[in-house]
PDB file of C-alpha atoms in Angstrom:
ATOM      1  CA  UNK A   2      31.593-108.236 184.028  1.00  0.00           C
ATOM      2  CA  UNK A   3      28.609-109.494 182.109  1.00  0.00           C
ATOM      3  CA  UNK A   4      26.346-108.123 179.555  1.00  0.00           C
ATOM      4  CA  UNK A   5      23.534-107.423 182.644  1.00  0.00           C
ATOM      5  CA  UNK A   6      25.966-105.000 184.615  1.00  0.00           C
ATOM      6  CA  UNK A   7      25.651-102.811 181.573  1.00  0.00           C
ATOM      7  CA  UNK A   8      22.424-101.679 180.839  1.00  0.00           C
ATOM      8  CA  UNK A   9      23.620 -98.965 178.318  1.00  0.00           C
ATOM      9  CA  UNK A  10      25.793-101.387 176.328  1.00  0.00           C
ATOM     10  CA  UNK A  11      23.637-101.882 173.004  1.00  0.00           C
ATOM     11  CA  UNK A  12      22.137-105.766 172.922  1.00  0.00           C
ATOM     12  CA  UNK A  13      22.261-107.269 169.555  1.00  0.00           C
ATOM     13  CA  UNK A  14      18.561-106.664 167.467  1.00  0.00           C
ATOM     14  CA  UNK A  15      17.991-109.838 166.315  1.00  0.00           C
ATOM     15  CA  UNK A  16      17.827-111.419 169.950  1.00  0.00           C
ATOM     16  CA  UNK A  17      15.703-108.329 170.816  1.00  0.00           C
ATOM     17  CA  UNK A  18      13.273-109.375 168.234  1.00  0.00           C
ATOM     18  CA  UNK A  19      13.855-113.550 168.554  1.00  0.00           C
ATOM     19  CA  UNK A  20      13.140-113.140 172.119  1.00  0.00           C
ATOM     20  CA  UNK A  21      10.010-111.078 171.380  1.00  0.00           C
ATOM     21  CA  UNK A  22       8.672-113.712 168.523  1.00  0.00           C
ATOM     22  CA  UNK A  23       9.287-115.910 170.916  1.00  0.00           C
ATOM     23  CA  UNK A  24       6.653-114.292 173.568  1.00  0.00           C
ATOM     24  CA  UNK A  25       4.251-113.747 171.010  1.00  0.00           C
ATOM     25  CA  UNK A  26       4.290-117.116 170.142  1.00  0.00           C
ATOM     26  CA  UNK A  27       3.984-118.555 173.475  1.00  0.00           C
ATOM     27  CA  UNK A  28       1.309-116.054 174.211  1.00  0.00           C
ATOM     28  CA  UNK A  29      -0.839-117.095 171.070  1.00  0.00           C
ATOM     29  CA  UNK A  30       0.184-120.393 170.820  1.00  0.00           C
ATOM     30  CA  UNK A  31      -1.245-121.410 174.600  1.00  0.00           C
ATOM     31  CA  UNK A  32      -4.786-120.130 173.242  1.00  0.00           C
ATOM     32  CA  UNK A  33      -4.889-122.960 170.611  1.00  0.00           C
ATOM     33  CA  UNK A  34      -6.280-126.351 171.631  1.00  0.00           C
ATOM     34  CA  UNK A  35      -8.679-128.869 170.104  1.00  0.00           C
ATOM     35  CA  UNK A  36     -11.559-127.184 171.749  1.00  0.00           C
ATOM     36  CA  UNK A  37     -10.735-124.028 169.972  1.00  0.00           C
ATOM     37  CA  UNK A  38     -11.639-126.432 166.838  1.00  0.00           C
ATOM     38  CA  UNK A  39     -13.949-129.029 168.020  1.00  0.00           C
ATOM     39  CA  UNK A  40     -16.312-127.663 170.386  1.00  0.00           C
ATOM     40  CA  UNK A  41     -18.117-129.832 173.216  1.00  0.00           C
ATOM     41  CA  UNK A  42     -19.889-132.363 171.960  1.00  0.00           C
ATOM     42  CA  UNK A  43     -24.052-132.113 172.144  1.00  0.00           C
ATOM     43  CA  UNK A  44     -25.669-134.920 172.881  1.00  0.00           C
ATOM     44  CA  UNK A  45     -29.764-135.774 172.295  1.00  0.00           C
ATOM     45  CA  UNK A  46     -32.135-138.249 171.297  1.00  0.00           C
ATOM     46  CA  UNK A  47     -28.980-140.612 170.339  1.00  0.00           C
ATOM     47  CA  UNK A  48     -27.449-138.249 168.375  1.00  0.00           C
ATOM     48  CA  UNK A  49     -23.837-136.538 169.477  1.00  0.00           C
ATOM     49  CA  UNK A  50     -22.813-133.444 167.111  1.00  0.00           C
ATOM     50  CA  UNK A  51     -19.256-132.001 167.872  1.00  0.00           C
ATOM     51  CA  UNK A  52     -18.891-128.170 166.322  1.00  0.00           C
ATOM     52  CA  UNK A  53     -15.952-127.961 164.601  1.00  0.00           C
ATOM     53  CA  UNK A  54     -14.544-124.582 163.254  1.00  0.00           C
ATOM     54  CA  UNK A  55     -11.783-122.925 161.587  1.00  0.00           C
ATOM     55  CA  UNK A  56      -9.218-121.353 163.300  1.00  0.00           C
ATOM     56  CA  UNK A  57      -6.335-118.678 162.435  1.00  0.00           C
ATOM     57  CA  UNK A  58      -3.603-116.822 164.240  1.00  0.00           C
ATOM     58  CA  UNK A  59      -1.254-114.081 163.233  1.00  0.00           C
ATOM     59  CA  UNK A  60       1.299-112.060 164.802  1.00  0.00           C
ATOM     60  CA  UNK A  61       4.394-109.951 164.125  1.00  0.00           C
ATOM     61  CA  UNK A  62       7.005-107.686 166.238  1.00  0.00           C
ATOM     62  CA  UNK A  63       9.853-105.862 165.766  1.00  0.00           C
ATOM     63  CA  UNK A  64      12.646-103.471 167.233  1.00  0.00           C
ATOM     64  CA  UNK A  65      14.087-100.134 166.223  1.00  0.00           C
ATOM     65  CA  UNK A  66      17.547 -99.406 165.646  1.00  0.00           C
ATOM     66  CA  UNK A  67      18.187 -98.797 169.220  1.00  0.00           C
ATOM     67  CA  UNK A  68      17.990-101.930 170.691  1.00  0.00           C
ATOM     68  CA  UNK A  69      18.928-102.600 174.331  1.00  0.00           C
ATOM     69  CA  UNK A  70      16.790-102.655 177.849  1.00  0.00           C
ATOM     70  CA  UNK A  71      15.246 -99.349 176.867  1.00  0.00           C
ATOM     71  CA  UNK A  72      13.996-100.713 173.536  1.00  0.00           C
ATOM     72  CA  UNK A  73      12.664-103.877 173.992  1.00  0.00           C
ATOM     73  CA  UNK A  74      10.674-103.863 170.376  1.00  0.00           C
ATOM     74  CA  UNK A  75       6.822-104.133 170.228  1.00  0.00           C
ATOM     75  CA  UNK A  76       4.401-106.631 168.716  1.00  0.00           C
ATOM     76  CA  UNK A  77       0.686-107.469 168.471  1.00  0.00           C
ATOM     77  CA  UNK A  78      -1.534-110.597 167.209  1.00  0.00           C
ATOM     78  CA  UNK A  79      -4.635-111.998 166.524  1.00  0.00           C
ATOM     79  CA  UNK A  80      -7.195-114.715 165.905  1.00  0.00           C
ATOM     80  CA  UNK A  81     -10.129-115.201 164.650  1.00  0.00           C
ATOM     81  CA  UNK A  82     -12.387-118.373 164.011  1.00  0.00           C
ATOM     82  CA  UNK A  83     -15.438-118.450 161.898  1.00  0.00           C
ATOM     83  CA  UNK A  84     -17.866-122.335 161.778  1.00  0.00           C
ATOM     84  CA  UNK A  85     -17.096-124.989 158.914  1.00  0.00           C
ATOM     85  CA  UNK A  86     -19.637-127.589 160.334  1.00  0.00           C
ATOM     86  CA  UNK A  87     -20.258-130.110 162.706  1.00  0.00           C
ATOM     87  CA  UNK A  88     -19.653-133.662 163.400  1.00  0.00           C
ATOM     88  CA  UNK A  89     -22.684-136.054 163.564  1.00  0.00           C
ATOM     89  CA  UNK A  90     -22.366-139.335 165.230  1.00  0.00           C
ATOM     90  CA  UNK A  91     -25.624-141.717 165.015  1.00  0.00           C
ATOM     91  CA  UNK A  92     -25.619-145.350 165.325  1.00  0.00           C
ATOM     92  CA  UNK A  93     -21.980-145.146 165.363  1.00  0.00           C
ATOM     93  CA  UNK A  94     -20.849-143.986 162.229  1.00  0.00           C
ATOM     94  CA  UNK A  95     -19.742-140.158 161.684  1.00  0.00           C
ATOM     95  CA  UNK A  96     -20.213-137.927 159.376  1.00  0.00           C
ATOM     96  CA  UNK A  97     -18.506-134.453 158.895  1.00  0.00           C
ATOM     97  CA  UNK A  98     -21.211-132.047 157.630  1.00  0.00           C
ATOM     98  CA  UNK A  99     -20.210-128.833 156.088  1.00  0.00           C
ATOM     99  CA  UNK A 100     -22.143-125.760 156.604  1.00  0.00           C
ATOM    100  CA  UNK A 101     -22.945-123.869 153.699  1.00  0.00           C
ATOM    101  CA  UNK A 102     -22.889-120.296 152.752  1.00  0.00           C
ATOM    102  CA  UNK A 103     -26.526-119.327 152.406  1.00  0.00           C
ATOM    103  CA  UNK A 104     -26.346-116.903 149.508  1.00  0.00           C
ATOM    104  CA  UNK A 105     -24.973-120.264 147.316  1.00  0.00           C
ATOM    105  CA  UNK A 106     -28.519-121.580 147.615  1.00  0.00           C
ATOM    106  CA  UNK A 107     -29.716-118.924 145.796  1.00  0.00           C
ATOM    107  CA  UNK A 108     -26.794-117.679 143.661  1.00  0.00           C
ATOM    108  CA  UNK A 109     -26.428-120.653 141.892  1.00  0.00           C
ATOM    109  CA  UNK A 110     -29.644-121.553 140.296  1.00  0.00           C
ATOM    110  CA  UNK A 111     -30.094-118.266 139.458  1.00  0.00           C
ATOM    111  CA  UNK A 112     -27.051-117.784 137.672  1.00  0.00           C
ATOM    112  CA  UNK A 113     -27.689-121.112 136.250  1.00  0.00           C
ATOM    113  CA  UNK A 114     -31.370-119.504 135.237  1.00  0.00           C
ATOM    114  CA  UNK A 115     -29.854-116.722 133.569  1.00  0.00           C
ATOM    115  CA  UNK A 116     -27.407-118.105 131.703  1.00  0.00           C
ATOM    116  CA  UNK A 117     -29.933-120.293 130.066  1.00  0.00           C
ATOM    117  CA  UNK A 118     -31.985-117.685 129.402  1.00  0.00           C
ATOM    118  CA  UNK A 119     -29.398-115.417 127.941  1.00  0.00           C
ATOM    119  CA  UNK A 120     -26.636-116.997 125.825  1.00  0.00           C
ATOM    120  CA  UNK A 121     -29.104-118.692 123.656  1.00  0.00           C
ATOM    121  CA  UNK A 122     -30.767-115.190 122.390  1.00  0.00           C
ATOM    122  CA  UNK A 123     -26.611-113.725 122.516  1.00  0.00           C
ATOM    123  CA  UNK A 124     -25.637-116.972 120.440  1.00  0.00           C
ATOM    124  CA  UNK A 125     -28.855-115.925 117.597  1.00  0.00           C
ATOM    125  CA  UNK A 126     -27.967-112.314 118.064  1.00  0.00           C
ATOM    126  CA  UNK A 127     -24.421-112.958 116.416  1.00  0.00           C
ATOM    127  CA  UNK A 128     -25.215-115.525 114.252  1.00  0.00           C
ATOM    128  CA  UNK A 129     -27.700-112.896 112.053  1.00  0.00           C
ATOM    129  CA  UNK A 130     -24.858-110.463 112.082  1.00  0.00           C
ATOM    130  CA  UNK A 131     -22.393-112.959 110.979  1.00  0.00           C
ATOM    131  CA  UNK A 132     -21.618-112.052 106.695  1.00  0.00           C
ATOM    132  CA  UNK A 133     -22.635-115.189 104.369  1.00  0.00           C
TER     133      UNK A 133
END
């Protein structure tokens, strides 16, 4: 007699929840290609650009402590992808060209602005209160 004659004999947790990893990462794992990274390239005037992007997956699963055929353990995922830049091939030679947050076009220099402005009158400030 095996192991499937017996539905109500209790199957061991950890192959519950290897065999459910396991489907997870099949399931996930078929969605990620180059393409998901490198788009299709764009051709014009000469110029190809290839998209390329960031991509991350996560999942997880688990069983209770009645494992068998009636508890077959649960599990979820995700992915998400956000844009890093794109690929620019002209004349033969490529160059990888990031994209850039646009807030650090402004952030900077103004921070930059600021400081200058301000640690010179802090750096007088203490200096007159400093005891001779």
């Amino acid at each position: 007699m095996t192991s499937s004659d017996t539905p109500d004999q209790p199957v061991p947790q950890a192959d519950t929840a290897a065999a459910l990893m396991e489907s997870l990462a099949e399931q996930l794992g078929s969605r990620a290609s180059v393409s998901a990274v490198f788009g299709e390239p764009v051709t014009s005037d000469g110029i190809t650009i290839i998209p390329v992007a960031e991509i991350g997956f996560g999942f997880a699963g688990g069983t209770g402590p009645e494992a068998g055929a009636a508890n077959t353990g649960e599990g979820g995922g995700g992915a998400g992808a956000r844009p890093r830049g794109y690929i620019e091939i002209k004349d033969g030679t490529a160059t990888y060209k990031p994209l850039r947050a646009p807030w650090a076009k402004v952030a900077v220099p103004l921070a930059a602005l600021l400081a200058g402005t301000f640690i010179p009158l802090l750096v007088r400030r203490l200096v007159k209160r400093r005891p001779r």
